[in-house]
Coordinates of C-alpha atoms in Angstrom, one line a residue:
Chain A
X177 CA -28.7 -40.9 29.5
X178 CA -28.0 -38.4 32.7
X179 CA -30.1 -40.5 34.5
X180 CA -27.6 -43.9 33.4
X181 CA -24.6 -42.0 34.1
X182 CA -25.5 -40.5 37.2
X183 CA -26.8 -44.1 38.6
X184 CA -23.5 -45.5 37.6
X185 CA -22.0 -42.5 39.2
X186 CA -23.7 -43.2 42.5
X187 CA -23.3 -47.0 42.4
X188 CA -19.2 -46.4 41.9
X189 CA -19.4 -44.1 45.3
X190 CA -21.6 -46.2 47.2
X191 CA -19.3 -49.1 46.5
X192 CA -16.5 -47.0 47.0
X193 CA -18.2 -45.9 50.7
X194 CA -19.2 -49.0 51.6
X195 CA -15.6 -50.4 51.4
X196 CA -14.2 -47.5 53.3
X197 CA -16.7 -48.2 56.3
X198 CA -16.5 -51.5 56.1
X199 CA -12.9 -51.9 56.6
X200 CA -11.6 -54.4 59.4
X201 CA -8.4 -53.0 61.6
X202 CA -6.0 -55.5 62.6
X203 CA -4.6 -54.1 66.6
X204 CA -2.7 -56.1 69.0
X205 CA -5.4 -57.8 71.3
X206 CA -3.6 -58.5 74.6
X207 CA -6.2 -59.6 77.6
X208 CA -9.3 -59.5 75.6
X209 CA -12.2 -60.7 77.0
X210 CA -14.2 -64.1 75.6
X211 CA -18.0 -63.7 74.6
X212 CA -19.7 -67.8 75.2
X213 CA -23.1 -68.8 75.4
X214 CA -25.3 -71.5 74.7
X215 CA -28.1 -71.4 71.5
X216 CA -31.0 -73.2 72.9
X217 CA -34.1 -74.9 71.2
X218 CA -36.8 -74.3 73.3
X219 CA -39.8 -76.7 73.1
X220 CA -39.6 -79.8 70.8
X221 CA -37.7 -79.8 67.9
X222 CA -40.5 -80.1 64.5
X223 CA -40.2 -83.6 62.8
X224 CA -38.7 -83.0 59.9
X225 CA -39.4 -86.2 57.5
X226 CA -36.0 -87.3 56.3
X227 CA -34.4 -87.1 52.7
X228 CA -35.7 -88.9 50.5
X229 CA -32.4 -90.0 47.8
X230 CA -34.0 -89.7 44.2
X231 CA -30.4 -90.9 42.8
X232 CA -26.7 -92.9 43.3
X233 CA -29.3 -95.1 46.1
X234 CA -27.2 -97.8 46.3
X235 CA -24.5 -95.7 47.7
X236 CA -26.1 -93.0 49.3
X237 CA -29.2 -95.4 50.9
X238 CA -32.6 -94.4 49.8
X239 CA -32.8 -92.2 52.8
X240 CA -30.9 -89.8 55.3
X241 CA -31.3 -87.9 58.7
X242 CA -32.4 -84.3 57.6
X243 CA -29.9 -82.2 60.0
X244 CA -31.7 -79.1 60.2
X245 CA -32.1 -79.1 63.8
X246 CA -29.8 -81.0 65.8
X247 CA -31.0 -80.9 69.3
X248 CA -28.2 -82.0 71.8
X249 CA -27.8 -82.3 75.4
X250 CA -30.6 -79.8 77.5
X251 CA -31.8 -78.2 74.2
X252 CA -29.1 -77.1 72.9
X253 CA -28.9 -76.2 69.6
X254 CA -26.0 -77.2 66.9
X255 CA -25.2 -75.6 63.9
X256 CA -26.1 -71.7 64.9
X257 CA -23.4 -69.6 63.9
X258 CA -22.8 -66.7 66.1
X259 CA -20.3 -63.5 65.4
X260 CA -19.8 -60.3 66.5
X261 CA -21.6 -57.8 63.9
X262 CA -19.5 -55.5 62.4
X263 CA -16.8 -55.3 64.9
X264 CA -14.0 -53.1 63.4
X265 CA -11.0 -53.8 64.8
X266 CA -9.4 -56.8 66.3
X267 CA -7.0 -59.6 65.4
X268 CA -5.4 -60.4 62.7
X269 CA -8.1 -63.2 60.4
X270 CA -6.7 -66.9 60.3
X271 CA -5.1 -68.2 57.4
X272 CA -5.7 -71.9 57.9
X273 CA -7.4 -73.3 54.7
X274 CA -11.4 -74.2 56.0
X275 CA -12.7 -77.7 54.7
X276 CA -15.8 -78.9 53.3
X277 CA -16.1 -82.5 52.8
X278 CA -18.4 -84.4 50.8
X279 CA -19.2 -87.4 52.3
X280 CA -22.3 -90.1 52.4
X281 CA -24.1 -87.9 50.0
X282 CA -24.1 -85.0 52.4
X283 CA -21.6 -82.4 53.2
X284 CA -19.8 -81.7 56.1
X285 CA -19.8 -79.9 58.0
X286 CA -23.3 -78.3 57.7
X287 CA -22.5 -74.9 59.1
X288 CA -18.8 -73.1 59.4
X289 CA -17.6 -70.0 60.0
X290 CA -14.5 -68.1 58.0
X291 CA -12.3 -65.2 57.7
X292 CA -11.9 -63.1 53.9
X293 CA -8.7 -64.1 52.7
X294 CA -8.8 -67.9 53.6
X295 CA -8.8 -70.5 51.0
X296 CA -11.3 -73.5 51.2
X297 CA -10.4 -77.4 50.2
X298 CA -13.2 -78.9 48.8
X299 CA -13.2 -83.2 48.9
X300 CA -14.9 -86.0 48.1
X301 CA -15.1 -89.5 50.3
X302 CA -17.7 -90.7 48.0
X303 CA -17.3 -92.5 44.5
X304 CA -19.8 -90.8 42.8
X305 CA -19.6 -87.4 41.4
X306 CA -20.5 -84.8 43.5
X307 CA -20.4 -80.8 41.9
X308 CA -19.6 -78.3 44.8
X309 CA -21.5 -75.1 43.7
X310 CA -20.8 -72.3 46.0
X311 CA -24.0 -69.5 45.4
X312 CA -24.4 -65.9 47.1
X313 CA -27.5 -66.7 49.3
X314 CA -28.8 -63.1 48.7
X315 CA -28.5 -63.2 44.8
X316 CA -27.7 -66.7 43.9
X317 CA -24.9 -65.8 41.9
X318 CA -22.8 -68.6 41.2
X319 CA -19.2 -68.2 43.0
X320 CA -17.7 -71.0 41.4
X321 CA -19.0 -74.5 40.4
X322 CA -16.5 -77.6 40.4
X323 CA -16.8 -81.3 39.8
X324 CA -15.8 -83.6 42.1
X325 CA -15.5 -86.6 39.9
X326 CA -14.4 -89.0 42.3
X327 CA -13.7 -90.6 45.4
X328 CA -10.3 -88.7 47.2
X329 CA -10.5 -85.7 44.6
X330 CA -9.9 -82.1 46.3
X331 CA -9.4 -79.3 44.9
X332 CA -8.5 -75.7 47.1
X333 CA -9.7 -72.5 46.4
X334 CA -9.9 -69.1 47.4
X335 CA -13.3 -67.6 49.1
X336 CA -14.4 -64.6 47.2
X337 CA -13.0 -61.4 48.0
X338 CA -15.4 -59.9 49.9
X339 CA -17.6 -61.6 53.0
X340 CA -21.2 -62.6 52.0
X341 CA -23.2 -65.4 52.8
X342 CA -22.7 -68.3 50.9
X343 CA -25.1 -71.7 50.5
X344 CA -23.5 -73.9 48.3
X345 CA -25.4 -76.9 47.0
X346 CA -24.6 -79.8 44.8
X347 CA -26.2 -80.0 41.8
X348 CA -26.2 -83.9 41.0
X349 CA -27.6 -84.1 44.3
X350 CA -30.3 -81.2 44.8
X351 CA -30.9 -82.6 49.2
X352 CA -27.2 -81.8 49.6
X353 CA -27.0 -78.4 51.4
X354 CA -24.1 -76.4 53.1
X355 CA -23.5 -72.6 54.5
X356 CA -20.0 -70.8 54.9
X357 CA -20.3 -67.7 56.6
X358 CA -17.7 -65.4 55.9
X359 CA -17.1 -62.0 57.4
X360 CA -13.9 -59.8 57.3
X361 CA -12.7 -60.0 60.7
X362 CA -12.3 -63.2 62.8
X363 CA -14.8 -63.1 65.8
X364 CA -17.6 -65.5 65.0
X365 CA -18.2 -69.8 66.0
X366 CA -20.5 -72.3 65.2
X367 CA -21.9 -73.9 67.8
X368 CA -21.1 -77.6 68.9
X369 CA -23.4 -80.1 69.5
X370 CA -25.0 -79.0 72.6
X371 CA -25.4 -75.8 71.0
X372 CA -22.2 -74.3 73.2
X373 CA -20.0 -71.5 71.5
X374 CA -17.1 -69.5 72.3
X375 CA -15.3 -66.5 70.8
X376 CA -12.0 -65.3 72.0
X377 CA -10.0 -62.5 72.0
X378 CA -12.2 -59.7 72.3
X379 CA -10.7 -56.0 72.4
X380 CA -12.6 -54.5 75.4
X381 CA -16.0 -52.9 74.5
X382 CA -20.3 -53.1 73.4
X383 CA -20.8 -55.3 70.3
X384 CA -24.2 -56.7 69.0
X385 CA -23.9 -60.9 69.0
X386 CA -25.9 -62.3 66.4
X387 CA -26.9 -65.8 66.4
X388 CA -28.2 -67.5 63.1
X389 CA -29.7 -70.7 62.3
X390 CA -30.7 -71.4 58.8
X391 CA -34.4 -72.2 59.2
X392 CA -35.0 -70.2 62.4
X393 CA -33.4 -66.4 61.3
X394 CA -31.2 -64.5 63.4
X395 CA -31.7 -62.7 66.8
X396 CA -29.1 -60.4 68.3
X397 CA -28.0 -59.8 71.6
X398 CA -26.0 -56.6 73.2
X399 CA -23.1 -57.8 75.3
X400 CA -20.0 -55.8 77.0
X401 CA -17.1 -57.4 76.6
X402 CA -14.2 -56.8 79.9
X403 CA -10.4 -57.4 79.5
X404 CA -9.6 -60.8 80.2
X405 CA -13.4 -61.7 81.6
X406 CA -15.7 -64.1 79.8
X407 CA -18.9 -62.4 79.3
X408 CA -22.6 -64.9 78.8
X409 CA -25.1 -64.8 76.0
X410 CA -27.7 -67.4 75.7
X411 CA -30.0 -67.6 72.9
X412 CA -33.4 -69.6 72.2
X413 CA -35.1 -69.9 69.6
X414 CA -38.6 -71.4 69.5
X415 CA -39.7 -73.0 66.2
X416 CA -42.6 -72.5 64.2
X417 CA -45.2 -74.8 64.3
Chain B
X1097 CA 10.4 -53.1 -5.3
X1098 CA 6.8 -52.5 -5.9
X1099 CA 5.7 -55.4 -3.9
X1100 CA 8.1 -54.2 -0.9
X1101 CA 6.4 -51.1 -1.0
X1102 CA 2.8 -52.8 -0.7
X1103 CA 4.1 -54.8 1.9
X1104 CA 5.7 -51.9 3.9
X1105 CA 2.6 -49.6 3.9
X1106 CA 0.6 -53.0 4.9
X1107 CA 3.3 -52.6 8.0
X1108 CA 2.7 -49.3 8.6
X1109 CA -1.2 -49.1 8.1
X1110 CA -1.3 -52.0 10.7
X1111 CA 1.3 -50.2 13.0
X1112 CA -1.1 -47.0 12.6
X1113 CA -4.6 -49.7 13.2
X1114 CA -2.9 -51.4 16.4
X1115 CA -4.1 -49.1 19.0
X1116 CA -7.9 -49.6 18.4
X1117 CA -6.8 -53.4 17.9
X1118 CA -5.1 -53.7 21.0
X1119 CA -8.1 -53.4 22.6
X1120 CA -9.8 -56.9 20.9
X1121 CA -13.0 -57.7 19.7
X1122 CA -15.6 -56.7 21.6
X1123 CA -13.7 -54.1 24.3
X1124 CA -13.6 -50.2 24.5
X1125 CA -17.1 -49.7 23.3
X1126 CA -19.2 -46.4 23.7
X1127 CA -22.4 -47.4 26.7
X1128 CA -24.0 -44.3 25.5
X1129 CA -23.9 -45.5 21.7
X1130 CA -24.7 -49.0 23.1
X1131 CA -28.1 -47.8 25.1
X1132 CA -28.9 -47.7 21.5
X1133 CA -28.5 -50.7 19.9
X1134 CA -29.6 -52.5 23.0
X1135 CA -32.1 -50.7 23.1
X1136 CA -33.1 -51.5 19.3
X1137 CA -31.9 -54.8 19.4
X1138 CA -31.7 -56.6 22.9
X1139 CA -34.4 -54.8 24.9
X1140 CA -37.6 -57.1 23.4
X1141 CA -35.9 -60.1 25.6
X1142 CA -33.2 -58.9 27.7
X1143 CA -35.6 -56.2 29.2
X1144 CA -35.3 -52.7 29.4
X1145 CA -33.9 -53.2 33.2
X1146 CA -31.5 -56.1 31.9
X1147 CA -33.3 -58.1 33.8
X1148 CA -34.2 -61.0 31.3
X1149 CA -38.1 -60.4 31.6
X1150 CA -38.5 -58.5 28.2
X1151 CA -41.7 -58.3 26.1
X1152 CA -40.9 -61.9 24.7
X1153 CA -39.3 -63.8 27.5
X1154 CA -42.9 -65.1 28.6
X1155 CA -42.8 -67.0 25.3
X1156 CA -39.1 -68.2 25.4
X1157 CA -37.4 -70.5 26.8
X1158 CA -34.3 -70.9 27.7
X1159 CA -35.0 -67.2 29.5
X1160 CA -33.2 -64.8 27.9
X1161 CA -29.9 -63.2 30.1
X1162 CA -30.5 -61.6 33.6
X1163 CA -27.4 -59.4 33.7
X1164 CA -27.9 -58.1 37.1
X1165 CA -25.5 -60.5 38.4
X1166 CA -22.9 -60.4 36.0
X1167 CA -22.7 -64.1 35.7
X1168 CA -22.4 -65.6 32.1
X1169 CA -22.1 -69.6 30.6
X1170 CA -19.9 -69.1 27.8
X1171 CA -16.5 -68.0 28.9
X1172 CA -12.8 -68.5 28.0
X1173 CA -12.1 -68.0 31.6
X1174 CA -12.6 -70.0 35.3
X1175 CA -15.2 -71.1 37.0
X1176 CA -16.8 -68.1 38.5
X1177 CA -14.9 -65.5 36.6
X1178 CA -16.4 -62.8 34.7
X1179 CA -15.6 -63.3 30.7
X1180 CA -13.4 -61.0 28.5
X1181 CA -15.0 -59.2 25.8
X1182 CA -13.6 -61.5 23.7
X1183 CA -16.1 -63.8 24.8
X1184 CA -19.0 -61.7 25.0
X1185 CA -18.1 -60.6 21.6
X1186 CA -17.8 -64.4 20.4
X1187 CA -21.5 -65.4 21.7
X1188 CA -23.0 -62.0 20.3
X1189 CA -21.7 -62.3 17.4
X1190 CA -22.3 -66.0 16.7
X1191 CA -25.0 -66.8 18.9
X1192 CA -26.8 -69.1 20.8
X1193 CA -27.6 -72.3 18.6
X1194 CA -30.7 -74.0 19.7
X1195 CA -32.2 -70.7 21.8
X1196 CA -33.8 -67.6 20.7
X1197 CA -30.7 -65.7 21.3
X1198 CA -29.8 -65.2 17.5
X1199 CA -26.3 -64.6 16.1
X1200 CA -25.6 -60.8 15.3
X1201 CA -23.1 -60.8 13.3
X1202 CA -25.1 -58.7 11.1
X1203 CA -24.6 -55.7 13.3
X1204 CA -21.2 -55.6 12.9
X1205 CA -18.0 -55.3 15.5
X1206 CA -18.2 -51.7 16.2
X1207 CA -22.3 -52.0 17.6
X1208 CA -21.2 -55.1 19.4
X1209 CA -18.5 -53.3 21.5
X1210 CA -20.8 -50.9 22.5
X1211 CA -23.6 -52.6 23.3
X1212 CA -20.6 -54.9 25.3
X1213 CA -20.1 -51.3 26.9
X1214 CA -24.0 -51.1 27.5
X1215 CA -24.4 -54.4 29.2
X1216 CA -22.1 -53.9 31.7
X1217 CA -23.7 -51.5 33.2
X1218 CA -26.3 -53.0 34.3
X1219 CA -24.2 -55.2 37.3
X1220 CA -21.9 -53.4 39.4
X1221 CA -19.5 -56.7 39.2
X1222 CA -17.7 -55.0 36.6
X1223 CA -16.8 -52.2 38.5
X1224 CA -15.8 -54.2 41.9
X1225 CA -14.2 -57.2 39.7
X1226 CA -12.2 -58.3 36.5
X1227 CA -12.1 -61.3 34.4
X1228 CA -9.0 -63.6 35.6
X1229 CA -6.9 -64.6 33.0
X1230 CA -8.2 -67.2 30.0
X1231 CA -7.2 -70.6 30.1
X1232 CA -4.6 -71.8 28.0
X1233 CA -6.1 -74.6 25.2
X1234 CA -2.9 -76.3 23.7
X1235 CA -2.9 -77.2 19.7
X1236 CA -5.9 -80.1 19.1
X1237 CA -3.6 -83.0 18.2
X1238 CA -5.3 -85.0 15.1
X1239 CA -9.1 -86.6 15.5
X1240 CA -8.3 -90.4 15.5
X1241 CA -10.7 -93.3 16.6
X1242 CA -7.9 -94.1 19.5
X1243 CA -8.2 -90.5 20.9
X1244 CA -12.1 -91.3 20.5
X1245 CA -11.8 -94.6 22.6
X1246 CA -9.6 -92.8 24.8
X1247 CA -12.2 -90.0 25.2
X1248 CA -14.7 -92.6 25.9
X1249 CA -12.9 -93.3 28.6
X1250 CA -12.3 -89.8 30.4
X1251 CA -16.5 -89.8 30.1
X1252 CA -16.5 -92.5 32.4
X1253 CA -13.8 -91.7 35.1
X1254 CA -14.9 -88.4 35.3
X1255 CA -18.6 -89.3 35.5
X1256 CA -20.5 -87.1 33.2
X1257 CA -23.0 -89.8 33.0
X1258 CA -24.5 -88.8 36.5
X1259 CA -26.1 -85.7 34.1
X1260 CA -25.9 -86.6 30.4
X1261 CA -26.0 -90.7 30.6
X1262 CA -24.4 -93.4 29.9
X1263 CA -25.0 -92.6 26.1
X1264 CA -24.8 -88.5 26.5
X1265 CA -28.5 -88.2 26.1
X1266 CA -28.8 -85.9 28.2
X1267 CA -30.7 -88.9 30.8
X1268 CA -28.6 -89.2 33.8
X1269 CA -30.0 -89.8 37.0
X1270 CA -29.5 -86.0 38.2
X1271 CA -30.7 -84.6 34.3
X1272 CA -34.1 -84.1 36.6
X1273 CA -34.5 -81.2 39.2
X1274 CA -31.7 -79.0 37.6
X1275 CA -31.7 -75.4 38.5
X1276 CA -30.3 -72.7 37.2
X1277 CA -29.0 -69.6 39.2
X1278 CA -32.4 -67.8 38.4
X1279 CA -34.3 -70.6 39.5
X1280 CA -35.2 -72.1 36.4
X1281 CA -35.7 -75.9 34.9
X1282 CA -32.6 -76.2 33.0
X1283 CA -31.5 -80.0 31.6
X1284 CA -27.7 -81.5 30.3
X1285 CA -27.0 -81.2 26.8
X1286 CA -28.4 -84.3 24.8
X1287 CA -24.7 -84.4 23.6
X1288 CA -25.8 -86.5 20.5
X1289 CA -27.4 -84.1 18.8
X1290 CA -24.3 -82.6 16.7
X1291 CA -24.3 -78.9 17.9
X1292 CA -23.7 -77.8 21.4
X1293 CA -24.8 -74.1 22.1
X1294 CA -22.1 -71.6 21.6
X1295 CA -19.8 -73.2 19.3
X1296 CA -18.9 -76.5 17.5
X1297 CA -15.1 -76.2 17.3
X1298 CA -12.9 -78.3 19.2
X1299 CA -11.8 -75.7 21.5
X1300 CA -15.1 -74.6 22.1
X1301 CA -16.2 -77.7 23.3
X1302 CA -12.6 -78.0 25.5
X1303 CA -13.4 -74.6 27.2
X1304 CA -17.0 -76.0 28.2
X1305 CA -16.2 -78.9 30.7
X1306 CA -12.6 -76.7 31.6
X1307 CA -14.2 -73.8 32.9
X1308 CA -17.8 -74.5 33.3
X1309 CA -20.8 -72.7 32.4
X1310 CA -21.6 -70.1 35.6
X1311 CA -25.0 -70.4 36.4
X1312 CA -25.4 -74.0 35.5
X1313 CA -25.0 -77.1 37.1
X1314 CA -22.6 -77.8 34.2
X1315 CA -19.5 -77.8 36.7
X1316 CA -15.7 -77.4 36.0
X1317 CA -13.8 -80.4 35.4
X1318 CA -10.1 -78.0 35.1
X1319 CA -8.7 -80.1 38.2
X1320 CA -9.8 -83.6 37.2
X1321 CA -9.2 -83.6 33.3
X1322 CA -5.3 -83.0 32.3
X1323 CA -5.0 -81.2 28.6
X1324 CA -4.4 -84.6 26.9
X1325 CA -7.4 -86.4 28.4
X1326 CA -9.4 -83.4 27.4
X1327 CA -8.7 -83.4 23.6
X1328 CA -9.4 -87.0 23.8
X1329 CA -12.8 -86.2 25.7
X1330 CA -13.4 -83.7 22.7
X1331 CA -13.1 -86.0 20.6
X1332 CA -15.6 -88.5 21.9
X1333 CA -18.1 -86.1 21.6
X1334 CA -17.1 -85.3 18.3
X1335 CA -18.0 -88.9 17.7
X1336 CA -21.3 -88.6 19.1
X1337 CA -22.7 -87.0 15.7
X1338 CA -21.8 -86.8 12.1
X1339 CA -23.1 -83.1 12.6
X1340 CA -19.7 -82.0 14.6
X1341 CA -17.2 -80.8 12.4
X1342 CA -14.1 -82.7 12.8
X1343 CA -10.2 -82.6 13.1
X1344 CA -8.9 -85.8 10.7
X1345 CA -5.6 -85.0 11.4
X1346 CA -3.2 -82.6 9.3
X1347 CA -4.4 -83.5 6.0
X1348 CA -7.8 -82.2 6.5
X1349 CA -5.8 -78.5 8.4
X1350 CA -6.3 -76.1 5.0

């Protein structure tokens, strides 16, 4: 019993700690400096066979482009998303609602960045049914799991209080595959399709860049950010044979 | 006279019950007096860790509850929410027809709450979170063979064929390759059969395609299905089996 209670003791103050620590400061950011970059492949991308469809083929074709690495102009690499770890105090998060459309049996887009506190509209361009199931990647705890039962159906709703990493897949169909990165503060891009990003309004200082890809991890980078001065980091990454 | 006086010390000893009622089934249980029952009852499947991996799980399936994450199928609430203790209460107590997770009504309310109490401390999601509010069922207007047809028709448009089938077999074209949140094979109700799991009522088919079963691929259909079409969709699967107890309109309400 002393051993239950004092585990549940602990867990409430570690929780309570960790929500203390983590806590994002909203300042007025005037001349901030801009951290960019380009995420490069380096080498040749791996073949990756496409998907096969196993249902709904004669809308969604009985194959599609797997996008897990989108190689662009020089190597570059799209669909990293990069953001400033832990960075404690900035401006203010955005409020705009973030979209994730489901469209040609796939969603899009593949990778996005958002801000706690933002909502998300979830739609459908396909007539079929499509279920948008939004999971914790660490845990796989559903977040929520809603049907999108036909073509032009959306539905908005709030991302979970507190940032995680979320995958969300689509039940119906299981090739369907989406990440939503959200973090408490608003420094963080996805990169573009020649693997360029761009994140702006950066209060003078050292912060750890992280770049992530979903098949290829993360990698950090240590940059000093100057008022009103762009500051480079490139990443590569090399896949696995 | 008499009678008054029954009925006004009915009044009072209800007045003098109401705190511990306020509460409602299933909440304000003991975790230390729960340890116990769980321990007596629960462990041999739900695992001494709460984990779902207890001594008989190997042999079972569906796998018996992983409440780590504090997600759970059978709620009165949205999609993702925790449930009330109402609705932990309702599944405990009535159980889980068709899976080894047998009704215990037998241990009675008091046990239940604690061992509510108990379970909850096994995920810290019920210290960082609360259940949002249940949704709102209105009255089931009367079981009739147009609200059937009607229902037949809501099954369509809204597509739960793509899982159960054109017939609610179970057989869509995605009833293969489900997953559920702890990675196991899990397939659509065959919806024929005449019992679902956790409840045969009206309502408690409603609250299943309304708020979803976390954990599942079961999605919720609370933005696509108004409250009439869903009484009608109730009703269609009412339909699907002489084994679901049905609503024949007012004459048959005792």
């Amino acid at each position: 019993m002393r051993k239950v209670l004092s585990t549940a003791l602990s867990a409430a103050l570690l929780s309570v700690l960790s929500a203390v620590g983590s806590a994002y400061e909203v300042i007025t950011v005037t001349n901030g400096g801009t951290v960019q970059g380009v995420v490069k492949l380096v080498g040749q991308a791996p073949t990756v066979p496409p998907i096969k469809t196993t249902k709904n083929q004669d809308y969604c074709g009985n194959s599609i482009d797997n996008p897990l690495y989108v190689v662009g102009k020089d190597g570059g690499l799209k669909n990293v998303e990069v953001f400033l770890k832990g960075i404690e105090k900035g401006k203010a998060n955005p409020t705009a609602t973030i979209t994730l459309l489901n469209t040609h049996c796939m969603f899009d887009p593949r990778v996005q960045g958002s801000s706690t506190g933002q909502q998300i509209k979830i739609a459908s361009d396909d007539p079929i049914l499509h279920n948008t199931h939004p999971q914790n990647n660490d845990t796989n705890a559903t977040i929520y799991n809603i049907a999108l039962p036909f073509k032009g159906f959306s539905v908005t709703k709030p991302l979970p209080a507190t940032p995680e990493l979320i995958r969300v897949k689509c039940d119906a169909h299981e090739w369907m595959r989406a990440w939503i990165w959200e973090f408490d503060h608003p420094y963080y891009a996805t990169t573009d399709a020649d693997g360029h990003f761009e994140i702006k309004d950066v209060p003078p200082g050292t912060y750890t860049v992280v770049a992530w890809h979903e098949v290829m991890g993360q990698k950090d980078a240590s940059a000093t950010v100057a008022a009103g001065k762009p500051v480079t980091v490139d990443f590569s990454f090399t896949p696995k044979k | 006279m008499k009678r008054l006086s029954i009925v006004a010390s009915a009044f009072v000893a209800l007045a003098l019950a109401a705190p511990a009622r306020a509460q409602g089934p299933g909440s304000g249980g003991d975790p230390v007096k729960g340890k116990v029952v769980y321990e007596r009852y629960c462990l041999s499947c739900h695992g001494e860790l709460g984990n779902g991996a207890g001594e008989f799980a190997e042999w079972i399936t569906t796998k018996p509850r992983d409440y780590r994450q504090g997600t759970f199928k059978w709620r009165s609430t949205p999609s993702g929410s925790l449930p009330t203790d109402a609705d932990l209460d309702k599944t405990i107590r009535d159980g889980i027809y068709g899976t080894f997770m047998p009704t215990w009504y037998a241990i009675g309310e008091h046990n239940r709450r604690d061992v509510i109490a108990y379970i909850k401390t096994f995920s810290a999601r019920w210290k960082t979170d609360k259940p949002q509010p249940s949704i709102v069922i209105p009255a089931e207007p009367p079981y009739s063979d147009a609200s059937v047809k009607r229902g037949r028709a809501v099954y369509e448009k809204s597509n739960c064929a793509q899982c159960h089938g054109q017939d609610a077999l179970g057989d869509g074209p995605s009833a293969h390759e489900l997953k559920d949140d702890w990675g196991n094979p899990i397939v659509p109700y065959d919806l024929t059969q005449g019992h679902i799991k956790c409840g045969d009522t009206g309502s408690d088919i409603y609250r299943v395609f309304i708020t979803g079963l976390n954990g599942t691929p079961m999605p919720s259909f609370t933005d696509s299905i108004s409250p009439e079409e869903a009484w009608d969709l109730v009703h269609y699967i009412q339909s699907l089996s002489a084994l679901y107890p049905k609503n024949y309109g007012p004459a048959a309400a005792k």
